[in-house]
Coordinates of C-alpha atoms and ligand atoms in Angstrom, one line a residue:
X1 CA -45.7 -15.0 -14.0
X2 CA -44.3 -11.9 -15.5
X3 CA -40.7 -11.9 -16.2
X4 CA -38.3 -9.0 -16.2
X5 CA -37.7 -8.2 -19.7
X6 CA -34.3 -7.5 -21.0
X7 CA -35.9 -5.2 -23.7
X8 CA -37.8 -2.9 -21.1
X9 CA -41.3 -4.6 -21.6
X10 CA -43.5 -3.4 -18.9
X11 CA -43.9 -5.6 -15.9
X12 CA -47.2 -4.5 -15.0
X13 CA -49.4 -1.5 -14.5
X14 CA -49.3 0.4 -11.2
X15 CA -50.3 3.7 -9.8
X16 CA -47.4 6.0 -8.9
X17 CA -47.8 9.3 -7.7
X18 CA -51.4 9.5 -8.9
X19 CA -50.7 8.4 -12.4
X20 CA -50.9 5.2 -14.2
X21 CA -47.5 4.0 -14.4
X22 CA -45.8 0.9 -16.0
X23 CA -42.6 -0.5 -14.5
X24 CA -40.0 -2.4 -16.4
X25 CA -36.4 -3.8 -15.4
X26 CA -33.4 -5.2 -17.1
X27 CA -29.8 -5.7 -16.1
X28 CA -28.9 -2.1 -16.3
X29 CA -32.1 -0.1 -15.3
X30 CA -35.4 -0.1 -13.6
X31 CA -37.8 2.2 -15.2
X32 CA -41.1 3.9 -14.1
X33 CA -43.1 5.3 -17.2
X34 CA -46.3 7.1 -17.3
X35 CA -48.6 4.9 -19.4
X36 CA -50.6 7.9 -21.0
X37 CA -47.5 9.2 -22.6
X38 CA -45.3 7.5 -24.8
X39 CA -41.6 7.4 -24.0
X40 CA -42.0 9.5 -21.0
X41 CA -39.7 8.2 -18.2
X42 CA -40.8 9.2 -14.8
X43 CA -38.1 7.6 -12.6
X44 CA -35.1 5.7 -13.7
X45 CA -33.0 3.6 -11.1
X46 CA -29.8 1.8 -12.0
X47 CA -30.7 -1.8 -11.4
X48 CA -27.4 -2.3 -9.2
X49 CA -28.8 0.5 -6.9
X50 CA -31.9 -1.5 -6.1
X51 CA -31.7 -3.0 -2.6
X52 CA -35.0 -5.0 -2.7
X53 CA -38.6 -4.8 -3.6
X54 CA -41.4 -6.1 -1.4
X55 CA -45.2 -6.3 -1.5
X56 CA -47.0 -4.6 1.4
X57 CA -50.5 -5.5 2.4
X58 CA -52.9 -2.7 2.6
X59 CA -53.3 -1.3 6.1
X60 CA -57.1 -1.1 5.9
X61 CA -58.7 -4.4 5.8
X62 CA -61.2 -4.0 2.9
X63 CA -58.7 -1.8 0.8
X64 CA -58.1 -3.8 -2.6
X65 CA -54.8 -2.0 -3.6
X66 CA -51.5 -3.4 -2.3
X67 CA -48.3 -1.5 -2.4
X68 CA -45.0 -2.3 -4.2
X69 CA -42.3 -0.9 -2.1
X70 CA -38.8 -0.5 -4.0
X71 CA -36.0 0.5 -1.6
X72 CA -33.0 1.8 -3.5
X73 CA -29.6 3.6 -3.3
X74 CA -29.7 7.4 -4.3
X75 CA -26.5 9.5 -5.0
X76 CA -27.0 12.6 -3.0
X77 CA -23.8 14.3 -4.1
X78 CA -20.1 13.5 -5.1
X79 CA -19.3 10.3 -3.0
X80 CA -22.5 10.5 -1.1
X81 CA -25.2 7.7 -1.2
X82 CA -28.5 7.3 0.8
X83 CA -31.4 5.2 0.6
X84 CA -34.6 6.0 -0.7
X85 CA -37.8 4.4 -1.2
X86 CA -40.6 4.5 -3.9
X87 CA -44.1 3.2 -3.6
X88 CA -46.5 2.1 -6.2
X89 CA -49.9 0.9 -5.9
X90 CA -51.2 -2.0 -7.5
X91 CA -53.2 -5.4 -7.0
X92 CA -51.9 -8.1 -4.7
X93 CA -50.9 -10.1 -7.6
X94 CA -49.0 -7.5 -9.5
X95 CA -47.1 -6.4 -6.5
X96 CA -46.2 -9.9 -5.5
X97 CA -45.0 -11.1 -8.9
X98 CA -43.3 -7.6 -9.7
X99 CA -41.3 -7.7 -6.3
X100 CA -40.4 -11.3 -7.0
X101 CA -39.0 -10.3 -10.3
X102 CA -37.1 -7.3 -9.3
X103 CA -35.6 -9.4 -6.6
X104 CA -34.4 -12.2 -8.7
X105 CA -33.1 -10.0 -11.3
X106 CA -31.0 -7.8 -8.8
X107 CA -29.9 -11.1 -7.1
X108 CA -28.4 -12.3 -10.4
X109 CA -26.6 -9.1 -11.0
X110 CA -22.8 -10.1 -11.2
X111 CA -21.7 -7.5 -8.8
X112 CA -24.2 -8.1 -6.3
X113 CA -22.7 -10.3 -3.4
X114 CA -24.4 -12.8 -1.5
X115 CA -22.5 -13.5 1.8
X116 CA -20.1 -11.1 3.6
X117 CA -17.9 -11.7 6.4
X118 CA -17.9 -8.5 8.6
X119 CA -14.8 -8.0 10.8
X120 CA -15.2 -5.4 13.4
X121 CA -12.4 -3.7 15.3
X122 CA -14.1 -2.5 18.6
X123 CA -11.1 -0.2 19.6
X124 CA -10.3 1.7 16.5
X125 CA -11.1 5.3 16.4
X126 CA -13.3 6.5 19.4
X127 CA -14.2 2.7 20.0
X128 CA -17.3 3.1 18.1
X129 CA -16.8 0.1 15.7
X130 CA -19.7 -1.8 17.1
X131 CA -22.1 0.9 17.0
X132 CA -21.2 1.7 13.4
X133 CA -21.4 -1.9 12.5
X134 CA -25.1 -2.1 14.0
X135 CA -25.9 0.9 12.0
X136 CA -24.8 -0.7 8.5
X137 CA -25.9 -4.1 9.0
X138 CA -29.6 -3.4 8.2
X139 CA -28.6 -2.2 4.6
X140 CA -27.0 -5.7 3.9
X141 CA -30.1 -7.2 5.3
X142 CA -32.4 -5.0 3.1
X143 CA -30.4 -6.1 0.2
X144 CA -30.7 -9.8 1.0
X145 CA -27.1 -10.1 1.6
X146 CA -26.1 -12.6 4.4
X147 CA -23.7 -11.5 6.9
X148 CA -21.3 -13.3 9.5
X149 CA -20.0 -10.7 12.1
X150 CA -16.7 -11.2 13.8
X151 CA -15.5 -8.9 16.6
X152 CA -11.8 -8.8 17.0
X153 CA -10.3 -9.7 20.3
X154 CA -6.9 -8.3 20.0
X155 CA -4.2 -6.8 17.6
X156 CA -3.5 -9.3 15.0
X157 CA -6.8 -11.2 15.2
X158 CA -8.2 -10.1 11.9
X159 CA -5.0 -11.1 10.0
X160 CA -4.8 -14.5 11.7
X161 CA -8.5 -15.2 11.2
X162 CA -8.4 -14.5 7.4
X163 CA -5.3 -16.7 7.2
X164 CA -7.1 -19.7 8.7
X165 CA -10.9 -19.3 8.4
X166 CA -12.9 -21.3 5.7
X167 CA -13.9 -18.7 3.2
X168 CA -15.5 -20.8 0.7
X169 CA -19.2 -19.4 1.4
X170 CA -18.1 -15.8 1.6
X171 CA -17.8 -13.7 -1.4
X172 CA -16.6 -10.5 0.2
X173 CA -14.9 -9.1 3.5
X174 CA -16.2 -5.8 5.1
X175 CA -13.9 -4.4 7.7
X176 CA -15.3 -1.9 10.2
X177 CA -12.3 -0.2 11.4
X178 CA -9.4 2.2 10.2
X179 CA -6.4 2.0 8.2
X180 CA -4.7 -0.4 10.6
X181 CA -7.5 -2.8 10.3
X182 CA -7.3 -2.6 6.6
X183 CA -3.6 -3.4 6.8
X184 CA -4.6 -6.4 8.8
X185 CA -7.2 -7.7 6.6
X186 CA -4.8 -7.1 3.6
X187 CA -2.0 -9.1 5.2
X188 CA -4.3 -11.9 5.9
X189 CA -5.8 -12.2 2.7
X190 CA -2.7 -11.7 0.6
X191 CA -0.7 -14.2 2.8
X192 CA -3.3 -16.7 2.3
X193 CA -3.3 -16.3 -1.4
X194 CA 0.5 -16.8 -1.6
X195 CA 0.3 -19.9 0.6
X196 CA -2.6 -21.4 -1.2
X197 CA -0.6 -21.0 -4.5
X198 CA 2.5 -22.4 -3.0
X199 CA 4.4 -19.1 -3.5
X200 CA 7.6 -18.5 -1.6
X201 CA 7.2 -15.2 0.3
X202 CA 10.9 -14.6 0.5
X203 CA 11.2 -13.8 -3.2
X204 CA 10.8 -10.1 -3.6
X205 CA 9.5 -8.8 -6.9
X206 CA 7.5 -11.9 -7.5
X207 CA 4.3 -11.5 -9.4
X208 CA 2.0 -12.3 -6.2
X209 CA -1.4 -13.8 -6.4
X210 CA -4.3 -11.3 -6.0
X211 CA -6.6 -11.4 -2.9
X212 CA -9.3 -14.1 -3.6
X213 CA -12.0 -11.7 -2.1
X214 CA -12.9 -8.1 -2.4
X215 CA -12.6 -6.0 0.7
X216 CA -14.8 -3.2 1.7
X217 CA -13.9 -0.6 4.6
X218 CA -16.5 1.0 6.8
X219 CA -14.6 3.9 8.4
X220 CA -14.5 3.7 12.2
X221 CA -11.0 4.5 12.7
X222 CA -9.2 7.8 13.5
X223 CA -7.6 8.9 10.2
X224 CA -9.6 6.6 7.9
X225 CA -7.3 7.4 4.8
X226 CA -8.2 4.2 3.1
X227 CA -11.9 4.8 3.4
X228 CA -11.7 8.2 2.2
X229 CA -9.8 7.3 -1.0
X230 CA -11.9 4.4 -1.9
X231 CA -15.5 5.6 -1.2
X232 CA -16.0 8.1 1.6
X233 CA -15.5 8.7 5.3
X234 CA -19.4 8.2 5.9
X235 CA -20.0 4.6 6.8
X236 CA -23.6 4.7 5.3
X237 CA -22.2 5.6 1.8
X238 CA -19.3 3.0 2.4
X239 CA -21.9 0.2 3.1
X240 CA -24.1 1.1 0.2
X241 CA -21.0 1.2 -2.2
X242 CA -20.5 -2.4 -1.0
X243 CA -24.1 -3.2 -1.7
X244 CA -23.7 -1.9 -5.4
X245 CA -20.6 -4.0 -5.6
X246 CA -18.3 -2.1 -7.9
X247 CA -14.7 -3.1 -7.4
X248 CA -11.3 -2.3 -8.4
X249 CA -7.7 -3.4 -8.1
X250 CA -5.5 -1.7 -5.5
X251 CA -1.7 -1.2 -5.7
X252 CA 0.1 -3.1 -2.8
X253 CA 3.7 -3.4 -1.6
X254 CA 5.8 -5.9 0.0
X255 CA 8.7 -5.3 2.1
X256 CA 11.6 -7.5 2.5
X257 CA 14.9 -7.6 4.2
X258 CA 18.0 -7.4 2.3
X259 CA 18.3 -11.2 2.3
X260 CA 14.9 -11.4 0.6
X261 CA 13.1 -12.3 3.8
X262 CA 9.5 -11.2 3.8
X263 CA 8.4 -8.6 6.4
X264 CA 4.9 -7.5 5.4
X265 CA 2.4 -6.6 2.8
X266 CA 0.8 -3.1 2.8
X267 CA -1.5 -1.1 0.6
X268 CA -1.4 2.5 1.8
X269 CA 1.9 4.0 2.5
X270 CA 5.3 3.0 3.9
X271 CA 7.3 5.4 5.6
X272 CA 10.0 6.0 8.2
X273 CA 11.3 9.1 10.3
X274 CA 8.8 11.7 10.8
X275 CA 5.7 9.8 9.9
X276 CA 6.5 6.6 11.7
X277 CA 7.7 8.4 14.6
X278 CA 4.2 9.9 15.0
X279 CA 2.5 6.8 14.6
X280 CA 4.7 4.9 16.8
X281 CA 4.7 7.4 19.7
X282 CA 0.8 8.2 19.4
X283 CA 0.1 4.6 19.8
X284 CA 0.3 4.8 23.6
X285 CA -2.2 7.7 23.5
X286 CA -5.1 6.0 21.7
X287 CA -7.5 7.6 24.3
X288 CA -7.0 10.8 22.6
X289 CA -8.7 9.5 19.5
X290 CA -7.8 11.4 16.3
X291 CA -6.4 14.2 18.4
X292 CA -3.4 12.0 19.1
X293 CA -2.2 12.8 15.6
X294 CA -1.9 16.7 15.8
X295 CA -0.7 16.2 19.4
X296 CA 2.2 14.1 18.2
X297 CA 2.7 16.0 15.1
X298 CA 3.6 18.9 17.4
X299 CA 6.1 16.5 19.4
X300 CA 7.4 15.4 16.2
X301 CA 8.2 18.8 14.9
X302 CA 10.1 19.4 18.1
X303 CA 12.0 16.3 17.9
X304 CA 12.6 16.2 14.4
X305 CA 15.2 13.4 13.5
X306 CA 17.1 13.5 10.3
X307 CA 18.4 10.3 8.4
X308 CA 21.0 9.9 6.1
X309 CA 19.4 7.6 3.6
X310 CA 20.2 5.9 0.4
X311 CA 17.6 4.8 -2.0
X312 CA 18.1 3.0 -5.1
X313 CA 15.0 2.9 -7.2
X314 CA 13.8 1.2 -10.5
X315 CA 12.8 3.6 -13.2
X316 CA 9.4 2.3 -14.6
X317 CA 9.9 2.0 -18.3
X318 CA 6.7 3.8 -19.1
X319 CA 7.2 6.6 -16.6
X320 CA 10.6 8.0 -16.6
X321 CA 10.0 10.6 -14.0
X322 CA 13.0 12.6 -12.9
X323 CA 13.3 13.6 -9.3
X324 CA 11.7 17.0 -8.9
X325 CA 14.4 19.6 -8.9
X326 CA 15.3 21.4 -5.5
X327 CA 15.7 18.3 -3.4
X328 CA 18.9 18.0 -1.4
X329 CA 19.7 14.8 -3.4
X330 CA 22.3 13.7 -5.7
X331 CA 21.4 12.0 -8.9
X332 CA 23.4 10.0 -11.3
X333 CA 21.6 9.9 -14.6
X334 CA 22.1 7.3 -17.2
X335 CA 23.4 4.5 -15.3
X336 CA 26.2 3.8 -17.7
X337 CA 28.5 1.0 -16.9
X338 CA 30.0 2.5 -13.8
X339 CA 31.3 0.5 -11.0
X340 CA 31.9 1.2 -7.5
X341 CA 32.1 4.1 -5.6
X342 CA 32.8 4.8 -2.0
X343 CA 32.1 6.5 1.3
X344 CA 33.5 9.7 2.4
X345 CA 32.1 13.0 2.2
X346 CA 32.5 13.5 -1.4
X347 CA 31.4 10.9 -3.7
X348 CA 33.8 9.5 -6.5
X349 CA 32.6 8.0 -9.5
X350 CA 34.3 5.9 -12.0
X351 CA 33.2 5.1 -15.4
X352 CA 34.0 1.9 -17.2
X353 CA 36.0 2.5 -20.3
X354 CA 33.4 2.4 -23.2
X355 CA 30.4 2.6 -20.8
X356 CA 27.5 4.8 -21.2
X357 CA 28.4 8.5 -20.3
X358 CA 27.3 9.5 -16.9
X359 CA 25.6 12.6 -16.3
X360 CA 25.5 14.0 -12.9
X361 CA 23.3 16.3 -11.1
X362 CA 24.4 17.5 -7.8
X363 CA 23.1 19.8 -5.2
X364 CA 25.8 21.3 -3.1
X365 CA 23.8 21.0 0.0
X366 CA 23.9 17.3 0.0
X367 CA 26.4 15.4 2.1
X368 CA 26.1 12.4 0.1
X369 CA 27.6 9.6 -1.8
X370 CA 26.3 8.1 -4.9
X371 CA 26.7 5.0 -6.7
X372 CA 24.7 3.3 -9.2
X373 CA 25.7 -0.1 -10.6
X374 CA 24.3 -0.4 -14.1
X375 CA 24.7 -4.2 -14.5
X376 CA 23.2 -6.8 -12.3
X377 CA 26.7 -8.3 -11.9
X378 CA 28.0 -5.3 -10.5
X379 CA 28.6 -4.4 -6.9
X380 CA 26.8 -1.3 -5.9
X381 CA 28.5 0.4 -3.3
X382 CA 27.2 3.3 -1.4
X383 CA 27.4 4.9 2.1
X384 CA 24.8 7.0 3.6
X385 CA 27.2 8.3 6.1
X386 CA 29.6 11.1 5.4
X387 CA 32.5 9.8 7.4
X388 CA 31.6 6.1 8.0
X389 CA 33.6 4.3 10.6
X390 CA 34.9 1.2 9.0
X391 CA 36.5 -1.9 9.7
X392 CA 38.6 -4.0 7.1
X393 CA 37.7 -7.5 6.6
X394 CA 40.0 -10.1 4.9
X395 CA 38.0 -12.3 2.5
X396 CA 39.0 -15.2 0.3
X397 CA 37.7 -15.5 -3.2
X398 CA 37.4 -18.8 -4.7
X399 CA 37.0 -18.8 -8.3
X400 CA 36.0 -22.1 -9.9
X401 CA 36.7 -23.2 -13.6
X402 CA 33.5 -21.9 -14.6
X403 CA 34.4 -18.5 -13.6
X404 CA 32.1 -18.4 -10.7
X405 CA 33.3 -16.7 -7.6
X406 CA 32.6 -17.5 -3.9
X407 CA 33.6 -15.0 -1.2
X408 CA 34.5 -16.4 2.1
X409 CA 35.2 -13.9 5.0
X410 CA 38.2 -15.0 6.9
X411 CA 38.1 -12.4 9.5
X412 CA 38.7 -8.8 10.6
X413 CA 42.0 -7.0 10.9
X414 CA 43.4 -5.6 14.1
X415 CA 42.2 -2.6 16.0
X416 CA 44.5 -0.1 14.6
X417 CA 42.8 -0.5 11.3
X418 CA 39.4 -0.3 12.8
X419 CA 37.7 3.1 12.6
X420 CA 39.9 4.0 9.7
X421 CA 38.4 6.7 8.0
X422 CA 38.4 6.7 4.1
X423 CA 40.2 9.7 2.5
X424 CA 37.7 11.4 0.0
X425 CA 37.9 10.1 -3.5
X426 CA 39.5 6.9 -2.3
X427 CA 38.0 4.1 -4.2
X428 CA 38.1 0.7 -5.5
X429 CA 37.1 -0.7 -8.7
X430 CA 36.3 -4.2 -10.1
X431 CA 35.6 -5.6 -13.5
X432 CA 32.1 -5.5 -14.3
X433 CA 32.0 -9.0 -15.7
X434 CA 33.5 -10.7 -12.7
X435 CA 32.1 -8.5 -10.0
X436 CA 29.6 -10.2 -7.6
X437 CA 27.2 -9.0 -5.0
X438 CA 28.1 -9.5 -1.5
X439 CA 25.4 -9.5 1.1
X440 CA 25.4 -8.3 4.7
X441 CA 25.4 -11.9 5.9
X442 CA 28.7 -12.3 4.6
X443 CA 30.6 -10.3 7.1
X444 CA 31.0 -10.7 10.6
X445 CA 29.9 -7.5 12.7
X446 CA 28.8 -5.4 9.6
X447 CA 27.8 -5.0 6.2
X448 CA 30.1 -4.8 3.2
X449 CA 29.6 -1.2 1.9
X450 CA 32.6 -1.1 -0.5
X451 CA 34.4 -3.2 -2.6
X452 CA 34.1 -5.5 -5.7
X453 CA 35.6 -8.5 -6.8
X454 CA 38.6 -8.1 -9.0
X455 CA 38.3 -9.9 -12.5
X456 CA 42.1 -10.5 -12.7
X457 CA 42.1 -13.4 -10.3
X458 CA 43.2 -16.6 -11.8
X459 CA 40.8 -19.6 -11.8
X460 CA 41.1 -21.8 -8.7
X461 CA 41.0 -21.1 -5.1
X462 CA 43.0 -17.8 -5.1
X463 CA 42.9 -14.5 -3.8
X464 CA 42.5 -12.6 -0.6
X465 CA 40.8 -9.4 -0.8
X466 CA 40.2 -6.5 1.7
X467 CA 36.8 -5.2 2.1
X468 CA 35.7 -2.2 4.0
X469 CA 32.9 -2.9 6.3
X470 CA 30.7 -0.7 8.0
X471 CA 30.6 -0.9 11.8
X472 CA 27.2 -1.9 13.1
X473 CA 27.3 0.6 15.7
X474 CA 27.3 3.2 13.3
X475 CA 24.2 1.9 11.8
X476 CA 25.2 1.9 8.2
X477 CA 23.0 -0.5 6.3
X478 CA 24.1 -3.0 3.9
X479 CA 24.6 -1.9 0.5
X480 CA 25.3 -4.6 -1.8
X481 CA 21.8 -6.1 -2.1
X482 CA 22.0 -9.4 -3.7
X483 CA 19.5 -10.7 -6.3
X484 CA 18.2 -7.5 -7.9
X485 CA 18.6 -6.6 -11.5
X486 CA 19.4 -3.1 -11.4
X487 CA 19.8 -2.3 -15.0
X488 CA 17.5 0.6 -14.8
X489 CA 17.8 2.0 -11.7
X490 CA 19.0 5.2 -10.2
X491 CA 20.2 6.2 -6.8
X492 CA 19.6 9.2 -4.4
X493 CA 21.4 9.7 -1.3
X494 CA 20.7 12.4 1.0
X495 CA 19.6 13.6 4.5
X496 CA 15.8 13.4 5.0
X497 CA 13.5 13.7 7.8
X498 CA 10.9 11.4 6.3
X499 CA 9.9 9.1 3.3
X500 CA 6.8 7.9 2.3
X501 CA 4.4 7.1 -0.5
X502 CA 2.0 9.2 1.0
X503 CA -1.5 8.1 -0.1
X504 CA -0.4 8.5 -3.9
X505 CA -0.5 4.6 -4.0
X506 CA -4.3 4.7 -4.5
X507 CA -4.1 7.2 -7.4
X508 CA -1.8 4.9 -9.4
X509 CA -3.6 1.7 -9.6
X510 CA -3.3 1.7 -13.4
X511 CA 0.2 2.8 -13.9
X512 CA 2.0 0.1 -11.6
X513 CA 4.3 3.1 -10.3
X514 CA 3.9 4.7 -7.0
X515 CA 5.0 8.1 -5.9
X516 CA 7.9 8.3 -3.5
X517 CA 8.1 11.5 -1.4
X518 CA 11.3 12.4 0.3
X519 CA 11.1 15.3 2.7
X520 CA 14.3 17.3 3.6
X521 CA 12.7 20.3 4.9
X522 CA 10.0 21.2 7.3
X523 CA 8.4 22.9 4.3
X524 CA 8.3 19.9 2.4
X525 CA 6.6 18.2 5.4
X526 CA 4.0 21.2 5.2
X527 CA 3.3 20.4 1.7
X528 CA 2.8 16.7 2.4
X529 CA 0.3 17.5 4.5
X530 CA -1.4 19.9 2.1
X531 CA -1.2 16.8 -0.3
X532 CA -3.1 14.5 2.1
X533 CA -5.8 16.9 1.9
X534 CA -5.8 17.6 -1.8
X535 CA -3.6 15.1 -3.6
X536 CA -3.4 17.2 -6.8
X537 CA -1.3 19.9 -5.1
X538 CA 1.8 18.9 -7.1
X539 CA 5.3 17.4 -6.1
X540 CA 6.8 17.7 -2.8
X541 CA 10.5 17.6 -1.8
X542 CA 12.3 15.1 -3.9
X543 CA 9.5 13.0 -5.7
X544 CA 9.8 10.3 -8.1
X545 CA 7.9 7.3 -9.4
X546 CA 9.1 3.8 -9.0
X547 CA 7.8 0.2 -8.8
X548 CA 10.6 -1.0 -6.7
X549 CA 13.2 0.4 -4.2
X550 CA 16.1 -0.5 -2.2
X551 CA 16.2 1.5 0.9
X552 CA 19.2 1.7 3.4
X553 CA 18.8 3.6 6.4
X554 CA 20.6 3.7 9.7
X555 CA 18.3 2.8 12.6
X556 CA 20.1 4.4 15.6
X557 CA 18.6 7.4 17.4
X558 CA 20.6 10.0 18.9
X559 CA 21.5 8.0 22.1
X560 CA 22.9 5.3 19.7
X561 CA 20.1 3.0 20.7
X562 CA 18.5 0.8 18.0
X563 CA 15.1 2.2 17.2
X564 CA 13.5 2.7 14.0
X565 CA 9.8 2.3 13.2
X566 CA 8.8 1.4 9.8
X567 CA 5.3 2.7 9.3
X568 CA 3.2 0.5 7.2
X569 CA -0.4 1.8 6.6
X570 CA -1.7 2.4 9.9
X571 CA 0.6 0.1 11.8
X572 CA 4.3 -0.1 12.2
X573 CA 7.1 -2.4 12.4
X574 CA 10.2 -2.0 14.4
X575 CA 13.5 -2.3 12.7
X576 CA 16.2 -3.4 15.3
X577 CA 19.2 -3.8 13.1
X578 CA 20.7 -1.5 10.5
X579 CA 18.9 -2.7 7.5
X580 CA 18.5 -2.4 3.8
X581 CA 15.1 -3.2 2.7
X582 CA 13.3 -3.8 -0.6
X583 CA 10.0 -2.3 -1.3
X584 CA 8.2 -3.9 -4.3
X585 CA 5.0 -2.5 -5.7
X586 CA 2.3 -4.5 -7.5
X587 CA -0.9 -3.1 -9.0
X588 CA -4.1 -4.7 -8.7
X589 CA -3.4 -7.2 -5.9
X590 CA -6.2 -6.2 -3.6
X591 CA -9.7 -6.1 -5.0
X592 CA -11.6 -3.4 -3.2
X593 CA -15.2 -2.2 -3.3
X594 CA -15.1 1.5 -4.5
X595 CA -17.6 4.1 -5.6
Ligands
LIG601 N1 -9.7 -6.1 19.7 C1 -8.6 -5.4 19.6 N2 -7.9 -5.0 20.8 C2 -6.9 -4.2 20.5 N3 -6.3 -4.0 19.4 C3 -7.0 -4.1 18.3 C4 -8.2 -5.1 18.4 N4 -8.5 -5.4 17.1 C5 -7.5 -4.6 16.0 N5 -6.8 -4.0 16.7 C6 -5.5 -3.2 16.3 O1 -6.0 -1.8 16.6 C7 -5.2 -1.0 15.8 C8 -5.8 0.3 15.5 O2 -6.8 0.0 14.5 P1 -7.0 1.1 13.3 O3 -5.7 1.4 12.7 O4 -7.9 0.3 12.5 O5 -7.7 2.2 13.9 P2 -7.2 3.7 14.1 O6 -5.8 3.9 14.6 O7 -8.1 4.4 15.1 O8 -7.6 4.4 12.7 P3 -6.6 4.9 11.6 O9 -5.4 4.0 11.5 O10 -7.4 5.1 10.5 O11 -6.0 6.2 12.0 C9 -4.7 -1.9 14.6 O12 -3.5 -1.9 14.8 C10 -5.3 -3.1 15.0 O13 -4.2 -4.1 14.5

């Protein structure tokens, strides 16, 4: 039997387009050469583009020539793949042995998958998931890739399935759906990877285990943002890219509550406000298909909600991107040894003696308070509200002989102290060395938003300290987030109509940093949509890059009802209490088929 040759030795002589032709194949290329001319290549096909080869009997009984049929993938433009076929005539033996050799070689290619689990969302987009699936399955069959098809029965099915199913015989997942289906698959796979590795999901900022299997996306949703970025919105191109088998790592994020409690994985964008309102509201009008987005976009523009937000973010060491100019934000650069700060309309900043100088940029339009604690031990105190309603809480500090402090809340003071408004510039400072973070859970009915544990407390159970506590009904989030080393962090506080990483996640798989876009004008929003179409349009609103951020948002709507949807990819989760959340970004966690 003729073996495929690593040095392009011809397999056999055939007739191709009327010319005597030799065919050779190695790991990189299948090559047809005109035998009469040396070195004249007639057709070259990358080996990974070959679907399969088969010997075809002559249709006429007495005909001696058989046909070698080679099905392969052809690029027909940028991000467009089609199938094509070439036919060669030869003897029965030549056709059979060449077909067998080609198939053996293709099967041994490292990127060629053998068995795929296909998960179909029958309700995504225009409910064409099953039809789309039927359209693409023959390509996998042609490429001798086994498939197992599972049609989801309800929301959450895909995620649950991937958490539980035996996947040992499967070497790739294909989803037929939209961004929400990708979100489910990603959550199922990454959750499973952490559980298998016995990782505790409630530890933000961990180096998570990557997905054990690559994921391919066959677009069948409404927006299909993920499909567009990875390969194409054309299902055939997407399926053929999976056959070729090239993969890459994808940036993903985890969302945690202030306490560290894990909320979700995600891989496309995360946002609240305008974007999540559109997704959340339009969910009830799925019958409109993709048109629900423009309809609710208009609705959203007429019902714009604005949010006072405080974001603290880590500055990536290799990528010190300053927030773009012009945003309604206040930024403290440098992050010297400053401690504390407090609510009220105008912020006050105190710098510790001998600390790194603080440079402050301020936009006068911004009603904001800013604080940035430079040391992990510092309490960082901020309030996203201009005039927060506050309550006092009496807490007792116990300091043991090793200098460790414990804070115990003893209770709130009486009604006359409630709703006390802090005067501008009023501030408390604590010594950096002794200060400790105070979490939301430490206080009844609210979150500590101001205060630091003074250092001059003698050892032993001692002091009583008063903390100002944000009133829950005001929706002020906890700000003293524990357990985060914020040495190289910055803070932006302002009023925004939305927030998101807006697809840029995909572009930044190598740098480990993602772009955060804060929109504070309708013009910014317009630019965001322009960027969705063409991500190279440049910065929008206030833009910065980071790997990790703490986000504090009030979650009340105008009627003082708790309601805030956090939009994660094509899906959302409802936040029901004032919340500070951590978003941690890690590159390369998801392995995805790409072009
Ligand atoms: N069998 C099912 N019945 C009802 N909902 C399902 C089912 N299977 C999956 N889902 C849910 O359907 C929702 C929509 O899916 P998906 O996001 O993929 O489509 P889409 O919203 O049309 O597309 P896109 O997010 O790209 O705009 C997802 O939240 C998913 O969890």
